[in-house]
Tab-separated table of C-alpha atoms in Angstrom:
chain	number	residue	atom	x	y	z
Y	1	ILE	CA	-101.635	53.441	50.538
Y	2	CYS	CA	-100.836	57.217	50.379
Y	3	PHE	CA	-103.669	59.067	48.627
Y	4	GLY	CA	-101.711	62.068	47.340
Y	5	THR	CA	-103.765	63.565	44.521
Y	6	GLY	CA	-105.821	60.374	44.217
Y	7	ASN	CA	-104.705	59.636	40.669
Y	8	THR	CA	-103.539	56.075	41.341
Y	9	LEU	CA	-106.561	55.239	43.477
Y	10	GLY	CA	-108.846	56.664	40.795
Y	11	THR	CA	-107.193	54.697	38.015
Y	12	VAL	CA	-107.364	51.442	39.982
Y	13	SER	CA	-111.072	52.052	40.608
Y	14	LEU	CA	-111.720	52.028	36.839
Y	15	PHE	CA	-110.901	48.340	36.455
Y	16	PRO	CA	-114.068	46.281	36.054
Y	17	GLY	CA	-115.348	44.445	39.123
Y	18	VAL	CA	-112.840	45.809	41.635
Y	19	ALA	CA	-113.413	47.036	45.181
Y	20	VAL	CA	-110.739	49.476	46.324
Y	21	ASP	CA	-109.568	50.426	49.815
Y	22	GLY	CA	-107.504	53.599	50.048
Y	23	VAL	CA	-105.453	54.499	53.127
Y	24	GLU	CA	-104.270	58.040	53.905
Y	25	ILE	CA	-102.706	59.214	57.154
Y	26	ASP	CA	-103.813	62.871	56.870
Y	27	ARG	CA	-107.512	63.678	56.447
Y	28	ASN	CA	-106.639	67.153	55.141
Y	29	VAL	CA	-105.080	65.628	52.027
Y	30	LEU	CA	-108.509	64.441	50.901
Y	31	SER	CA	-109.844	68.004	50.893
Y	32	PHE	CA	-107.644	68.742	47.864
Y	33	ALA	CA	-108.899	65.771	45.817
Y	34	HIS	CA	-111.536	67.781	43.941
Y	35	TRP	CA	-108.821	69.954	42.380
Y	36	PHE	CA	-107.520	66.829	40.629
Y	37	SER	CA	-110.876	65.288	39.664
Y	38	GLN	CA	-109.964	65.434	35.968
Y	39	TRP	CA	-107.170	62.937	36.664
Y	40	ASN	CA	-108.441	61.036	39.720
Y	41	HIS	CA	-111.878	60.453	38.176
Y	42	ASP	CA	-113.636	62.003	41.193
Y	43	VAL	CA	-112.530	58.913	43.081
Y	44	LEU	CA	-113.926	59.876	46.488
Y	45	GLN	CA	-117.419	59.712	45.003
Y	46	ARG	CA	-117.008	56.379	43.262
Y	47	PRO	CA	-119.184	53.648	44.825
Y	48	ASN	CA	-116.503	50.924	44.621
Y	49	THR	CA	-113.972	52.943	46.640
Y	50	HIS	CA	-113.577	53.297	50.412
Y	51	VAL	CA	-110.941	55.499	52.053
Y	52	THR	CA	-109.670	54.984	55.614
Y	53	ILE	CA	-107.806	57.667	57.553
Y	54	GLN	CA	-105.015	55.719	59.198
Y	55	ASP	CA	-101.301	55.063	59.090
Y	56	GLY	CA	-100.719	52.725	56.144
Y	57	ARG	CA	-98.523	50.305	58.030
Y	58	SER	CA	-100.981	50.054	60.928
Y	59	PHE	CA	-103.776	49.362	58.458
Y	60	ILE	CA	-101.808	46.547	56.824
Y	61	ARG	CA	-100.927	45.087	60.203
Y	62	TRP	CA	-104.436	45.011	61.651
Y	63	THR	CA	-106.792	44.524	58.718
Y	64	ASP	CA	-108.315	41.076	58.315
Y	65	LYS	CA	-108.721	41.543	54.562
Y	66	THR	CA	-106.568	40.095	51.814
Y	67	TYR	CA	-105.858	41.839	48.536
Y	68	ASP	CA	-105.029	40.977	44.949
Y	69	ILE	CA	-102.930	44.145	44.715
Y	70	ILE	CA	-101.326	46.455	47.263
Y	71	THR	CA	-99.874	49.598	45.747
Y	72	LEU	CA	-98.285	52.538	47.507
Y	73	GLU	CA	-96.569	55.793	46.676
Y	74	PRO	CA	-94.915	56.929	49.902
Y	75	MET	CA	-92.795	60.021	50.177
Y	76	SER	CA	-89.048	59.611	50.097
Y	77	PRO	CA	-87.621	57.748	53.109
Y	78	VAL	CA	-85.635	60.873	53.988
Y	79	HIS	CA	-88.857	62.143	55.608
Y	80	ALA	CA	-89.287	61.219	59.263
Y	81	GLY	CA	-91.239	58.009	59.782
Y	82	VAL	CA	-91.544	57.115	56.116
Y	83	THR	CA	-88.860	54.421	56.334
Y	84	ASN	CA	-91.530	52.313	58.029
Y	85	LEU	CA	-92.947	51.831	54.524
Y	86	TYR	CA	-89.603	50.699	53.073
Y	87	SER	CA	-88.507	48.103	55.645
Y	88	LYS	CA	-88.402	44.331	55.410
Y	89	GLU	CA	-90.925	44.034	58.232
Y	90	PHE	CA	-93.430	46.186	56.333
Y	91	TYR	CA	-92.993	44.152	53.168
Y	92	GLN	CA	-93.544	40.967	55.161
Y	93	LEU	CA	-96.749	42.386	56.641
Y	94	SER	CA	-97.895	43.294	53.140
Y	95	SER	CA	-97.023	39.856	51.802
Y	96	ASN	CA	-99.218	38.330	54.507
Y	97	ARG	CA	-102.165	40.396	53.235
Y	98	LEU	CA	-101.811	39.334	49.597
Y	99	THR	CA	-103.799	36.565	47.983
Y	100	PRO	CA	-101.654	33.649	46.703
Y	101	ASN	CA	-101.246	35.303	43.294
Y	102	GLY	CA	-101.280	38.851	44.658
Y	103	ILE	CA	-98.991	41.664	43.567
Y	104	MET	CA	-97.170	44.316	45.581
Y	105	MET	CA	-96.249	47.541	43.793
Y	106	GLN	CA	-94.248	50.443	45.198
Y	107	TRP	CA	-93.077	53.779	43.852
Y	108	LEU	CA	-89.328	54.380	44.205
Y	109	PRO	CA	-88.208	57.995	43.617
Y	110	LEU	CA	-84.634	57.585	42.409
Y	111	HIS	CA	-84.014	61.337	42.435
Y	112	LEU	CA	-84.756	61.584	46.164
Y	113	VAL	CA	-82.514	58.781	47.441
Y	114	SER	CA	-78.851	57.968	46.960
Y	115	PRO	CA	-77.846	55.136	44.593
Y	116	ALA	CA	-76.792	53.050	47.627
Y	117	ASP	CA	-80.148	53.582	49.340
Y	118	ALA	CA	-82.025	52.769	46.133
Y	119	ARG	CA	-80.140	49.467	45.852
Y	120	SER	CA	-80.915	48.690	49.516
Y	121	ILE	CA	-84.629	49.348	48.961
Y	122	ILE	CA	-84.741	47.083	45.925
Y	123	LYS	CA	-82.760	44.359	47.723
Y	124	THR	CA	-85.087	44.500	50.748
Y	125	PHE	CA	-88.153	44.348	48.519
Y	126	GLN	CA	-86.759	41.373	46.616
Y	127	GLU	CA	-85.890	39.478	49.787
Y	128	VAL	CA	-89.603	39.369	50.632
Y	129	PHE	CA	-91.010	39.106	47.097
Y	130	PRO	CA	-88.950	36.510	45.222
Y	131	HIS	CA	-90.498	37.450	41.876
Y	132	THR	CA	-89.553	41.100	41.507
Y	133	SER	CA	-89.431	43.296	38.430
Y	134	VAL	CA	-88.542	46.946	37.909
Y	135	TRP	CA	-90.613	49.183	35.657
Y	136	ASN	CA	-90.093	52.664	34.331
Y	137	SER	CA	-92.685	55.212	35.383
Y	138	PHE	CA	-94.560	57.758	33.325
Y	139	LEU	CA	-92.971	60.270	35.715
Y	140	THR	CA	-89.327	61.233	35.290
Y	141	ARG	CA	-86.648	59.653	37.532
Y	142	ILE	CA	-89.115	57.295	39.224
Y	143	VAL	CA	-89.332	53.521	38.929
Y	144	LEU	CA	-91.949	51.052	40.106
Y	145	LEU	CA	-91.096	47.887	42.000
Y	146	VAL	CA	-93.503	45.034	41.314
Y	147	GLY	CA	-93.267	41.942	43.480
Y	148	SER	CA	-95.113	38.706	44.080
Y	149	ASN	CA	-94.696	35.303	45.662
Y	150	GLN	CA	-95.605	33.556	42.412
Y	151	PRO	CA	-94.393	34.192	38.844
Y	152	VAL	CA	-96.385	36.849	36.994
Y	153	ASN	CA	-97.336	36.184	33.386
Y	154	LEU	CA	-97.807	39.262	31.224
Y	155	ASP	CA	-100.936	38.473	29.233
Y	156	LYS	CA	-101.481	40.330	25.944
Y	157	THR	CA	-104.997	38.914	25.612
Y	158	ARG	CA	-105.926	40.283	29.045
Y	159	PHE	CA	-104.337	43.628	28.184
Y	160	ASP	CA	-106.264	43.901	24.915
Y	161	ALA	CA	-109.525	43.048	26.700
Y	162	LEU	CA	-108.954	45.790	29.298
Y	163	MET	CA	-108.184	48.313	26.565
Y	164	THR	CA	-111.746	47.919	25.284
Y	165	ASN	CA	-112.829	49.777	28.448
Y	166	PRO	CA	-113.080	53.430	27.302
Y	167	GLU	CA	-111.950	54.915	30.637
Y	168	LEU	CA	-108.962	52.614	30.978
Y	169	ARG	CA	-107.995	53.169	27.350
Y	170	GLN	CA	-108.090	56.935	27.837
Y	171	VAL	CA	-105.832	56.725	30.921
Y	172	ALA	CA	-103.401	54.440	29.085
Y	173	GLU	CA	-103.250	56.665	26.024
Y	174	GLN	CA	-102.493	59.690	28.206
Y	175	MET	CA	-99.284	57.843	29.154
Y	176	GLY	CA	-98.519	56.939	25.543
Y	177	ILE	CA	-99.735	53.343	25.864
Y	178	PHE	CA	-101.669	52.446	22.724
Y	179	SER	CA	-100.690	48.788	22.512
Y	180	PHE	CA	-99.233	45.901	24.510
Y	181	LEU	CA	-95.850	46.708	22.962
Y	182	ASP	CA	-96.099	50.248	24.329
Y	183	PHE	CA	-96.885	48.790	27.754
Y	184	MET	CA	-93.825	46.547	27.609
Y	185	ASP	CA	-91.646	49.587	26.866
Y	186	PHE	CA	-92.031	50.428	30.564
Y	187	TYR	CA	-90.437	47.128	31.610
Y	188	LEU	CA	-86.793	47.469	32.697
Y	189	ALA	CA	-85.586	44.247	34.345
Y	190	ASP	CA	-86.470	41.293	36.505
Y	191	GLY	CA	-84.858	40.232	39.747
Y	192	SER	CA	-82.321	37.869	38.225
Y	193	GLN	CA	-81.024	40.612	35.944
Y	194	ILE	CA	-80.530	43.153	38.712
Y	195	GLY	CA	-79.088	40.683	41.234
Y	196	PRO	CA	-75.436	41.565	40.517
Y	197	LEU	CA	-76.237	45.263	40.978
Y	198	LEU	CA	-77.495	44.577	44.511
Y	199	GLN	CA	-74.517	42.600	45.763
Y	200	GLY	CA	-73.047	44.138	48.903
Y	201	SER	CA	-76.149	46.242	49.588
Y	202	ASN	CA	-77.673	46.236	53.058
Y	203	SER	CA	-81.251	45.261	53.838
Y	204	ILE	CA	-83.501	47.819	55.513
Y	205	THR	CA	-85.072	46.674	58.770
Y	206	ASP	CA	-86.978	48.401	61.550
């Protein structure tokens, strides 16, 4: 959800055997994708990728599909309407569209929200996804929230197998990830560790 420059969608499309649905609210955004083809892997032309022009929340509400992963990079919630992608109701809709072992991942721009709002976003996310972890991003001052309804096991064997894919390895190495240990350097904390930080924070609802 949220195409942007298409880099995330393009990277996801590199994983073997995946079918990817992208959702973007503004058709005009797609017209810029070719300028970023070096990084988005010319994603709009990839046969395993389908892009829908629609509001991301409406898509999640009405689709009859389920997904192994839902990932989104919305603008900061200070922009009008974007809070609809940070509320408890949206996370619940997304949870309903995940497979039993599915993962929800969301970009949280710490530099564009106040510390209190950041804590509220994380608390709201964790209320819906009981197994939540926080990861550092390759981009400065941004973290990634990763949530699921079941525990997630980080599998070095799976990681090493994926790194034999030349395209995936190239993308990883561009972020400084040459090994499983490098990958784990991005891990910050799990939900139990950040619980005390969230005490007294408000949940975000519609």
